[in-house]
Amino acid sequence: MVPLVLEDFSSLKGFTVAGLLDSGATNGFINTKLVEENGLEMEPLPLAVSVYNADGTANKGWGRITHIVRLCLQIKDHTEIFPFAVTDTGKSDVIIGFN
C-alpha cells in the first residue's frame, strides 16, 4: 500500500488514503464507502461499464460501474487530476491502475 493524498474540487477537502498500485488494472478505482463517508460528488457515466478479471471473466462482486469521481491525486511530488471509477475495492481505499 502507498499513502496517497486526494483532494475534492467541490469542497477543497483533502484526505490521505491507502492506495494499491496494480499493474494489472487498467483504470483507477475508489471504494464506494470512502466516497459516501466523504460526501464526494459522483458523475454518472453515459453507459455502465462491466468489470472483468485478469482471466477475462466478468467480476461478479463488483458488478457494473455507473459513476466516477474526479479528484486531485498526489503521490509524493507527483500531482494530477484522476478519474476514479466508484466500486467496491475490497480492503483498499483506492486502486491505481496503469492507464
XYZ file of N, CA and C in Angstrom:
297
model
N 0.835 -1.177 0.000
C 0.000 0.000 0.000
C 0.885 1.249 0.000
N 0.401 2.262 -0.688
C 1.124 3.518 -0.815
C 0.234 4.635 -0.272
N 0.765 5.540 0.555
C -0.063 6.655 1.019
C -0.301 7.649 -0.118
N -1.569 7.995 -0.326
C -1.959 8.935 -1.373
C -2.727 10.083 -0.743
N -2.557 11.282 -1.276
C -3.358 12.416 -0.844
C -4.358 12.707 -1.953
N -5.640 12.755 -1.591
C -6.708 13.072 -2.532
C -7.342 14.387 -2.116
N -7.737 15.205 -3.101
C -8.425 16.454 -2.801
C -9.674 16.548 -3.652
N -10.782 16.875 -2.985
C -12.069 17.046 -3.650
C -12.173 18.486 -4.143
N -12.516 18.666 -5.417
C -12.593 20.002 -6.007
C -13.740 20.828 -5.441
N -14.885 20.211 -5.193
C -16.054 20.973 -4.760
C -15.908 21.490 -3.329
N -15.327 20.706 -2.441
C -15.193 21.135 -1.046
C -13.775 21.586 -0.699
N -12.824 21.325 -1.594
C -11.400 21.582 -1.361
C -10.887 20.831 -0.136
N -11.583 19.756 0.203
C -11.205 18.910 1.332
C -10.152 17.912 0.874
N -9.067 17.805 1.621
C -8.031 16.835 1.311
C -7.983 15.746 2.361
N -7.618 14.550 1.952
C -7.505 13.439 2.891
C -6.491 12.442 2.368
N -5.878 11.715 3.293
C -4.872 10.713 2.956
C -5.502 9.332 3.021
N -5.214 8.509 2.012
C -5.767 7.157 1.940
C -4.644 6.171 1.628
N -4.943 4.896 1.810
C -4.014 3.829 1.436
C -4.361 3.380 0.026
N -3.401 3.456 -0.874
C -3.642 3.090 -2.263
C -2.875 1.850 -2.671
N -3.491 1.056 -3.499
C -2.859 -0.140 -4.049
C -2.482 0.152 -5.497
N -1.207 0.032 -5.837
C -0.762 0.163 -7.219
C -0.862 -1.212 -7.856
N -1.666 -1.317 -8.916
C -1.960 -2.614 -9.527
C -1.615 -2.571 -11.007
N -0.527 -3.238 -11.388
C -0.089 -3.224 -12.788
C -1.061 -3.959 -13.700
N -1.954 -4.762 -13.143
C -2.938 -5.475 -13.955
C -4.229 -4.710 -14.152
N -4.445 -3.660 -13.366
C -5.667 -2.857 -13.501
C -5.477 -1.830 -14.609
N -6.535 -1.571 -15.359
C -6.444 -0.633 -16.479
C -7.012 0.738 -16.154
N -7.548 0.924 -14.964
C -8.122 2.203 -14.553
C -7.842 2.431 -13.077
N -8.366 3.547 -12.573
C -8.318 3.828 -11.149
C -9.686 3.569 -10.545
N -9.712 3.051 -9.339
C -10.967 2.717 -8.671
C -10.945 3.279 -7.256
N -12.108 3.700 -6.763
C -12.237 4.211 -5.401
C -13.388 3.484 -4.724
N -13.217 3.195 -3.447
C -14.206 2.436 -2.702
C -15.481 3.247 -2.496
N -16.607 2.627 -2.752
C -17.912 3.268 -2.592
C -18.078 3.831 -1.184
N -17.640 3.099 -0.181
C -17.774 3.555 1.207
C -16.987 4.837 1.447
N -15.788 4.944 0.875
C -14.968 6.144 1.023
C -15.658 7.348 0.381
N -16.264 7.132 -0.776
C -16.993 8.201 -1.471
C -18.148 8.693 -0.604
N -18.920 7.758 -0.063
C -20.075 8.117 0.761
C -19.653 8.799 2.056
N -18.640 8.271 2.740
C -18.183 8.833 4.013
C -17.657 10.257 3.870
N -17.078 10.581 2.715
C -16.500 11.908 2.497
C -17.405 12.826 1.686
N -18.599 12.353 1.343
C -19.554 13.183 0.603
C -19.023 13.650 -0.738
N -18.276 12.786 -1.428
C -17.679 13.167 -2.708
C -18.734 13.189 -3.809
N -18.601 14.153 -4.694
C -19.559 14.322 -5.790
C -19.267 13.322 -6.908
N -20.260 12.499 -7.214
C -20.115 11.490 -8.264
C -20.704 12.008 -9.571
N -20.063 11.619 -10.674
C -20.565 11.929 -12.014
C -21.077 10.635 -12.640
N -22.316 10.633 -13.144
C -22.800 9.413 -13.795
C -22.096 9.196 -15.132
N -21.823 7.954 -15.445
C -21.266 7.604 -16.752
C -22.409 7.513 -17.762
N -22.167 7.851 -19.022
C -23.225 7.734 -20.031
C -23.709 6.291 -20.191
N -22.786 5.348 -20.033
C -23.106 3.919 -20.097
C -22.391 3.211 -18.958
N -23.066 2.248 -18.343
C -22.433 1.459 -17.282
C -21.312 0.609 -17.883
N -20.259 0.407 -17.109
C -19.091 -0.342 -17.559
C -18.977 -1.625 -16.736
N -18.839 -2.743 -17.412
C -18.649 -4.018 -16.718
C -17.207 -4.143 -16.250
N -17.008 -4.842 -15.146
C -15.675 -5.064 -14.599
C -15.276 -6.504 -14.887
N -14.054 -6.676 -15.424
C -13.569 -8.009 -15.781
C -12.317 -8.365 -14.994
N -12.178 -9.634 -14.704
C -11.000 -10.156 -14.016
C -9.840 -10.307 -14.999
N -8.661 -10.585 -14.469
C -7.475 -10.759 -15.308
C -7.638 -11.885 -16.323
N -8.454 -12.891 -15.998
C -8.656 -14.010 -16.925
C -9.773 -13.762 -17.939
N -10.338 -12.546 -17.920
C -11.368 -12.191 -18.892
C -12.791 -12.489 -18.461
N -12.986 -13.125 -17.313
C -14.343 -13.409 -16.843
C -14.928 -12.178 -16.157
N -16.254 -12.064 -16.194
C -16.929 -10.935 -15.547
C -16.759 -11.033 -14.036
N -16.476 -9.911 -13.398
C -16.330 -9.879 -11.953
C -17.710 -9.778 -11.328
N -18.105 -10.791 -10.607
C -19.441 -10.836 -10.018
C -19.556 -9.938 -8.792
N -18.476 -9.753 -8.065
C -18.523 -8.945 -6.850
C -18.662 -7.459 -7.125
N -18.026 -6.965 -8.169
C -18.043 -5.532 -8.435
C -19.200 -5.124 -9.324
N -19.727 -6.045 -10.106
C -20.851 -5.703 -10.971
C -20.475 -4.687 -12.027
N -21.341 -3.695 -12.201
C -21.125 -2.673 -13.225
C -20.839 -1.324 -12.574
N -19.971 -0.568 -13.201
C -19.623 0.757 -12.697
C -20.502 1.777 -13.401
N -21.161 2.622 -12.602
C -22.096 3.603 -13.152
C -21.671 5.044 -12.904
N -20.669 5.257 -12.018
C -20.251 6.618 -11.669
C -18.731 6.712 -11.538
N -18.236 7.936 -11.712
C -16.831 8.232 -11.433
C -16.758 9.414 -10.469
N -15.590 9.583 -9.870
C -15.278 10.732 -9.028
C -13.955 11.291 -9.532
N -13.925 12.588 -9.832
C -12.671 13.230 -10.261
C -12.036 13.899 -9.041
N -10.817 13.485 -8.743
C -10.102 14.026 -7.596
C -8.691 14.419 -8.001
N -8.124 15.330 -7.245
C -6.714 15.656 -7.404
C -5.936 14.599 -6.619
N -5.076 13.877 -7.297
C -4.304 12.780 -6.714
C -2.853 13.215 -6.564
N -2.297 13.018 -5.378
C -0.888 13.343 -5.147
C -0.180 12.127 -4.570
N 0.886 11.710 -5.260
C 1.771 10.652 -4.778
C 3.167 11.261 -4.707
N 3.651 11.462 -3.496
C 4.936 12.142 -3.264
C 4.917 13.499 -3.963
N 5.790 13.735 -4.972
C 5.824 15.046 -5.623
C 5.061 15.077 -6.948
N 4.314 14.036 -7.257
C 3.520 13.963 -8.491
C 2.056 14.262 -8.174
N 1.455 15.193 -8.946
C 0.052 15.558 -8.767
C -0.646 15.539 -10.115
N -1.865 14.990 -10.146
C -2.666 15.014 -11.370
C -4.142 14.872 -11.031
N -4.985 15.304 -11.956
C -6.424 15.091 -11.836
C -6.699 13.679 -12.315
N -7.408 12.915 -11.491
C -7.568 11.494 -11.767
C -9.036 11.101 -11.665
N -9.582 10.451 -12.708
C -10.967 9.966 -12.629
C -11.002 8.554 -12.034
N -11.612 8.416 -10.886
C -11.741 7.120 -10.223
C -13.119 6.532 -10.489
N -13.168 5.275 -10.895
C -14.434 4.560 -11.025
C -14.880 4.146 -9.622
N -16.146 4.403 -9.308
C -16.680 4.115 -7.979
C -17.184 2.673 -7.933
N -16.617 1.883 -7.020
C -16.984 0.473 -6.902
C -16.510 -0.061 -5.552
N -16.766 -1.311 -5.284
C -16.267 -1.960 -4.070
C -14.834 -2.406 -4.341
N -13.889 -1.802 -3.647
C -12.479 -2.128 -3.867
C -11.916 -3.042 -2.785
N -12.778 -3.672 -2.035
C -12.312 -4.593 -1.006
C -11.613 -3.873 0.123
N -10.404 -4.312 0.474
C -9.674 -3.749 1.609
C -8.920 -2.468 1.264
N -8.834 -2.111 -0.003
C -8.102 -0.913 -0.425
C -9.050 0.274 -0.542
N -8.557 1.459 -0.116
C -9.344 2.678 -0.322
C -9.439 2.998 -1.804
N -8.295 2.925 -2.467
C -8.251 3.166 -3.912
C -7.303 2.161 -4.558
N -7.537 1.913 -5.829
C -6.648 1.086 -6.646
C -6.221 1.946 -7.823
N -4.927 2.043 -8.028
C -4.389 2.820 -9.141
C -3.871 1.844 -10.185
N -4.502 1.855 -11.349
C -4.055 1.020 -12.454
C -3.148 1.812 -13.375
N -2.630 1.165 -14.365
C -1.729 1.802 -15.319
C -2.476 2.024 -16.615
N -3.120 3.193 -16.716
C -3.885 3.525 -17.922
C -3.265 4.679 -18.655
